[in-house]
GROMACS .gro file of C-alpha atoms in nm:
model
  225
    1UNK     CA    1   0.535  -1.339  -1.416
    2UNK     CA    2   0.825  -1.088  -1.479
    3UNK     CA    3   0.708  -1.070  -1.861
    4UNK     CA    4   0.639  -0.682  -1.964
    5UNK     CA    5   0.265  -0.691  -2.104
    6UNK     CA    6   0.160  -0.502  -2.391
    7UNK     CA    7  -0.106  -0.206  -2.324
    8UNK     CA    8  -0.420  -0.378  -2.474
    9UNK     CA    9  -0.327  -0.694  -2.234
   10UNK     CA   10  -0.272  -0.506  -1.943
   11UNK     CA   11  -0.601  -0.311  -1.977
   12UNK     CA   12  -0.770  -0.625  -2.042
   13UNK     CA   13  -0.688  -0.814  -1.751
   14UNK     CA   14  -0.801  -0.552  -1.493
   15UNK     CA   15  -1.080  -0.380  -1.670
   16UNK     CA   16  -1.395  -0.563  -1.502
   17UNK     CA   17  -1.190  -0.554  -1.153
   18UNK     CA   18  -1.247  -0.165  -1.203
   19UNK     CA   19  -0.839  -0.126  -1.243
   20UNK     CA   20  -0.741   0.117  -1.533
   21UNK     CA   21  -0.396   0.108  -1.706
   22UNK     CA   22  -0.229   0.460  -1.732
   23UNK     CA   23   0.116   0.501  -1.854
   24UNK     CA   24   0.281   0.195  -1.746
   25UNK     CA   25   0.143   0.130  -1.430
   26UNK     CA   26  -0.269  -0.011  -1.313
   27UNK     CA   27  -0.426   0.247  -1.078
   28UNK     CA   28  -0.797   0.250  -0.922
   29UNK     CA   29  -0.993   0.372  -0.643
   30UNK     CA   30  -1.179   0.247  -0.339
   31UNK     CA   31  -1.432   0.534  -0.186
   32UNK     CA   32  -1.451   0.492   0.177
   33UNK     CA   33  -1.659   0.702   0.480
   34UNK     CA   34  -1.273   0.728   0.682
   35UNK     CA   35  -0.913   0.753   0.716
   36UNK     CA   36  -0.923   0.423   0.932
   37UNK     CA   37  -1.153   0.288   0.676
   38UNK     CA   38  -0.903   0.354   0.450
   39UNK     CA   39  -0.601   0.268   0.630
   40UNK     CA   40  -0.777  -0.093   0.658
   41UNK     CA   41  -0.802  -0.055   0.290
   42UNK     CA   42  -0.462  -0.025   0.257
   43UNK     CA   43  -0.348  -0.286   0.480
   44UNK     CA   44  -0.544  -0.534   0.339
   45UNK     CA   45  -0.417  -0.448   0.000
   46UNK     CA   46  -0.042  -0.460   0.182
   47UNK     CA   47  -0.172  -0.818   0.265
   48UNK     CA   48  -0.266  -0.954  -0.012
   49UNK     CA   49   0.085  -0.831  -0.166
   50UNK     CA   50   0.250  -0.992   0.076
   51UNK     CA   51   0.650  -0.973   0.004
   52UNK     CA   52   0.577  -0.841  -0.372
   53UNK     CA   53   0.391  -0.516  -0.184
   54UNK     CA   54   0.701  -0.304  -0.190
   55UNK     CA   55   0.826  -0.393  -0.562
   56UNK     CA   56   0.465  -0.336  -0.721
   57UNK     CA   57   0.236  -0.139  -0.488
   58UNK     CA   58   0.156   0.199  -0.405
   59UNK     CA   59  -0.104   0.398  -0.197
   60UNK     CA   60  -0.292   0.726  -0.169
   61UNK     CA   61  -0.479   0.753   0.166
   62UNK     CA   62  -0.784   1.004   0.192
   63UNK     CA   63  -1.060   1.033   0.444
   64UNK     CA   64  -1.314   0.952   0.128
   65UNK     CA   65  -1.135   0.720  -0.034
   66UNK     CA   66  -0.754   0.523  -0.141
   67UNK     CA   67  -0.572   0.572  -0.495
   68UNK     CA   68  -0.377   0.226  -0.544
   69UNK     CA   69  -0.163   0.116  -0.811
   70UNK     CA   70   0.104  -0.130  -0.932
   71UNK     CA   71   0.347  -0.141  -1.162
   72UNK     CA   72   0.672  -0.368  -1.147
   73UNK     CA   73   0.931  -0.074  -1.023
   74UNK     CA   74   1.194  -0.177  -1.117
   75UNK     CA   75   1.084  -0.244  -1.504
   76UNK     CA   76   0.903   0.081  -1.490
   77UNK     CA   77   0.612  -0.159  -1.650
   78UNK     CA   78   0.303  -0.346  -1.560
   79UNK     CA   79   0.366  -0.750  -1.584
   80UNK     CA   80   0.157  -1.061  -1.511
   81UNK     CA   81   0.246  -1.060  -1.162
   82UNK     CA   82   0.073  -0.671  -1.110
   83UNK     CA   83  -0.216  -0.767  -1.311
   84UNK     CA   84  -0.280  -1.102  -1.089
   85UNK     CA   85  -0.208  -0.877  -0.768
   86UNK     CA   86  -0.498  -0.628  -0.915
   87UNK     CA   87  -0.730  -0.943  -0.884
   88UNK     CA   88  -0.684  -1.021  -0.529
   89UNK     CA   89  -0.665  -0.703  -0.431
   90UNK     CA   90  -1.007  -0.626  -0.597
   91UNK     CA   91  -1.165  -0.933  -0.402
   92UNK     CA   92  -1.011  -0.890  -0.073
   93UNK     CA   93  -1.164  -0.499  -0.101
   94UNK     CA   94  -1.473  -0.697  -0.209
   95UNK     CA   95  -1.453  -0.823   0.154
   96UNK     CA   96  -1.465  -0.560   0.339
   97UNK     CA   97  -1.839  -0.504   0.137
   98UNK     CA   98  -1.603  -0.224  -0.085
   99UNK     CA   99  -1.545  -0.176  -0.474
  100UNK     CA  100  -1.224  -0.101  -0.656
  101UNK     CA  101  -1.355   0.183  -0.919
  102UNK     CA  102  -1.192   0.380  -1.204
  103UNK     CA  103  -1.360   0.719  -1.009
  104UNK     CA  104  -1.110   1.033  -0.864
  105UNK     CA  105  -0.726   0.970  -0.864
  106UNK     CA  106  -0.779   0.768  -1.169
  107UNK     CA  107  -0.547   0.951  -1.378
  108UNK     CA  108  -0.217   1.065  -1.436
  109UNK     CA  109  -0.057   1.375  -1.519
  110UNK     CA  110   0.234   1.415  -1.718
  111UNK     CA  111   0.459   1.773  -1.849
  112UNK     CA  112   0.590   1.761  -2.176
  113UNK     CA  113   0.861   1.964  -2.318
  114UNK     CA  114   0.920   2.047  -2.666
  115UNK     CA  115   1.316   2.125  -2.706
  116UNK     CA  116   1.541   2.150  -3.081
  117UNK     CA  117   1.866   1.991  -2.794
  118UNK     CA  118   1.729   1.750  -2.527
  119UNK     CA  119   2.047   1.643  -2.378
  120UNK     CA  120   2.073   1.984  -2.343
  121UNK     CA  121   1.769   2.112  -2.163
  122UNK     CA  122   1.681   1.762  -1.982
  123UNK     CA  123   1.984   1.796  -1.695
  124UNK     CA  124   1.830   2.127  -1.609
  125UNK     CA  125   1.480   2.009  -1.519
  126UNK     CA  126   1.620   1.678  -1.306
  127UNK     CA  127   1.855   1.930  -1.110
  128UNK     CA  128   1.592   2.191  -1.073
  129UNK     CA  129   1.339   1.937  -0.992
  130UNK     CA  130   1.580   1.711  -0.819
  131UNK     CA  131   1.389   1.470  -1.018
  132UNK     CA  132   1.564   1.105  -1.088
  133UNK     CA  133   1.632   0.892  -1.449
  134UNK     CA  134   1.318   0.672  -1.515
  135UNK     CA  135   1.382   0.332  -1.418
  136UNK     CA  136   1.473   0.130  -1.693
  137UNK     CA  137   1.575   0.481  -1.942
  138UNK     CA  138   1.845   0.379  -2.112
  139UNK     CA  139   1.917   0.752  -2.274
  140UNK     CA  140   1.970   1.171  -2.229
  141UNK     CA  141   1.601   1.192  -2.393
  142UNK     CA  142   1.369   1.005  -2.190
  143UNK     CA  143   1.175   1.077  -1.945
  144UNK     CA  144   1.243   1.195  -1.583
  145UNK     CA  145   1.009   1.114  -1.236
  146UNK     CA  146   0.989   1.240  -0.935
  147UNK     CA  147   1.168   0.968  -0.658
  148UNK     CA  148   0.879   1.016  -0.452
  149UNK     CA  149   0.602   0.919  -0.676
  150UNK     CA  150   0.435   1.245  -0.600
  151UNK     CA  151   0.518   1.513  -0.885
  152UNK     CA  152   0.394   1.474  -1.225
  153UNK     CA  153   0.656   1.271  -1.492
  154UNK     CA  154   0.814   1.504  -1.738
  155UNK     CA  155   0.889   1.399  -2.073
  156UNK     CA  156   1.068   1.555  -2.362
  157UNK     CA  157   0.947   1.587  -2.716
  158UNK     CA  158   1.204   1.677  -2.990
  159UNK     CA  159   1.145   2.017  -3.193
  160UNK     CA  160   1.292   2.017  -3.560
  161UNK     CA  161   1.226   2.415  -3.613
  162UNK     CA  162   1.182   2.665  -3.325
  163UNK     CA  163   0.838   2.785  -3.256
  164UNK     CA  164   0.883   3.113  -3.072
  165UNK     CA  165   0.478   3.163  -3.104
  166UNK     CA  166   0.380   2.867  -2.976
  167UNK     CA  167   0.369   2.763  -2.594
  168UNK     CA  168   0.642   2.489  -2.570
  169UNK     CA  169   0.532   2.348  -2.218
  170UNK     CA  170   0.222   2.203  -2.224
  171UNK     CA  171   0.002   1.949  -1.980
  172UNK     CA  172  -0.049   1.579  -2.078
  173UNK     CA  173  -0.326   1.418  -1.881
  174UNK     CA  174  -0.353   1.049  -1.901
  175UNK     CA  175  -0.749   0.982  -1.853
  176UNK     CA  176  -0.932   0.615  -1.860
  177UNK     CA  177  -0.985   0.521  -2.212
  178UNK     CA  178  -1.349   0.509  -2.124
  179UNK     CA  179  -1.344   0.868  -1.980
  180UNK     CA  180  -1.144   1.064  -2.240
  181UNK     CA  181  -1.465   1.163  -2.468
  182UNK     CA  182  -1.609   1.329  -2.119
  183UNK     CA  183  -1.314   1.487  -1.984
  184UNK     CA  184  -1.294   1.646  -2.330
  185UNK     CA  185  -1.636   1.757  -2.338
  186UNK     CA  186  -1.613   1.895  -1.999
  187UNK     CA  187  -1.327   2.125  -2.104
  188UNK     CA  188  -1.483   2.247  -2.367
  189UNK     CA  189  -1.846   2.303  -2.255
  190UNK     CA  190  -1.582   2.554  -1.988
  191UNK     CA  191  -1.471   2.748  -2.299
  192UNK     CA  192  -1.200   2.553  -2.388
  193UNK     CA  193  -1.202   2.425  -2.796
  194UNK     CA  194  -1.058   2.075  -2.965
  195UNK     CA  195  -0.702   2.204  -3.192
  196UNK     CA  196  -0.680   1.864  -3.336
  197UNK     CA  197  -0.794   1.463  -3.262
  198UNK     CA  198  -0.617   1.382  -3.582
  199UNK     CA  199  -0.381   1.104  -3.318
  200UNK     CA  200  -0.724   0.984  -3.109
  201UNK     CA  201  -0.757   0.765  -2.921
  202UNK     CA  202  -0.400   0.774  -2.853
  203UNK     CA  203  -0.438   1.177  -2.772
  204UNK     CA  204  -0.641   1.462  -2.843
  205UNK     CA  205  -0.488   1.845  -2.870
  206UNK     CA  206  -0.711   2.113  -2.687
  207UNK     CA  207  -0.682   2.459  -2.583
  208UNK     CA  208  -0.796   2.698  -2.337
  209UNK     CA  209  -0.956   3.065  -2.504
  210UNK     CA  210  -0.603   3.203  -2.507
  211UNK     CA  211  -0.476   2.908  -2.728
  212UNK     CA  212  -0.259   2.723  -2.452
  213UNK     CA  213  -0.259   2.347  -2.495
  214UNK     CA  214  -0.310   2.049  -2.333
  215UNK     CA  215  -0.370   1.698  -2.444
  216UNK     CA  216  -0.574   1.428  -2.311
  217UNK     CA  217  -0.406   1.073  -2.371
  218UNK     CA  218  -0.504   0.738  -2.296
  219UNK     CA  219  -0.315   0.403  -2.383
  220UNK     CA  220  -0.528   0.322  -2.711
  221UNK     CA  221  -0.412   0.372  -3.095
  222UNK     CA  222  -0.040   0.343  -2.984
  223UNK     CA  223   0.022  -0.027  -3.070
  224UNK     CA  224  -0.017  -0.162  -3.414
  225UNK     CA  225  -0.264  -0.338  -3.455
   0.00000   0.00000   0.00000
């Protein structure tokens, strides 16, 4: 159950249960009408985890609805065991005449850095940040987290010129696969343009009217086929 799934496999196991997978981990909704319908939400989920809930689950608690998702911590992946957990979790929700839907909170936002020396800029942002290794890194170039689980993941992407007129910190938004085309329209219709979806599905490059960039990812067009 330990076994590290590939992307397509993880997003196909949850998909019709209304989980998406984003960046290594399964997240999805529940709307409810209350924080106490929400906090049974919650606790139900916590149930149906039973001793796994604290190795695989977390939870967002609003007054209109709970952001859940799982991911094996300490592999900083999503295995069999959180895709089986997505399951029950989906039908105990059932239960309580609820859904499990890829609606608000689905997505994940991530900060990426372009730097010529990562080793050299990366120590800054953890201290500043006081931001911790990503579990399971294994080097001075990967990513960095926030403990909590609340701040956005910053990654690093190597330079191999300097680009002094270029903005080198830039937003990457991890979307449902099935929602990327209309997050991307949405920005533009607000006067934002497409710069490039020469890497799509795996991300597209847009900018505001000033030229600063963003990207919209989702997990497709990263594995070989």
């Amino acid at each position: 159950m330990d076994e590290v799934l590939s992307r397509r496999e993880a997003s196909e196991a949850v998909g019709d249960d209304g989980w998406r997978f984003l960046l290594g981990t399964l997240r999805t909704a529940v709307p409810t009408r209350s924080m106490a319908e929400s906090a049974e939400v919650a606790a139900r989920a916590v149930a149906v985890c039973g001793d796994d809930a604290d190795a695989h689950l977390r939870a967002d608690l609003r007054a209109d609805r709970v952001v859940l998702s799982l991911q094996t911590l300490g592999l900083a992946a999503v295995t069999a065991r959180d895709t089986s957990l997505a399951g029950s979790i989906s039908a105990a929700v059932r239960d309580l005449g609820l859904h499990t839907l890829p609606v608000a909170g689905v997505q994940l936002l991530e900060i990426a850095i372009d730097a010529l020396d990562i080793a050299a800029i990366r120590p800054f942002w953890k201290a500043l940040l006081a931001y911790a290794d990503e579990p399971g890194s294994d080097g001075p170039e990967d990513a960095i987290v926030d403990p909590a689980g609340e701040g956005p993941a910053i990654w690093f992407q190597r330079m191999d010129e300097p680009r002094p007129q270029r903005n080198r910190i830039h937003f990457d938004l991890c979307v449902p696969h099935d929602a990327a085309e209309r997050r991307i329209a949405g920005a533009v219709a607000a006067g934002g343009h497409l710069v490039s979806d020469s890497r799509a599905p795996a991300f597209w490059i847009l900018a505001d009217a000033e030229g600063n960039e963003a990207c919209v990812t989702t997990w497709q067009g990263r594995d070989p086929e």
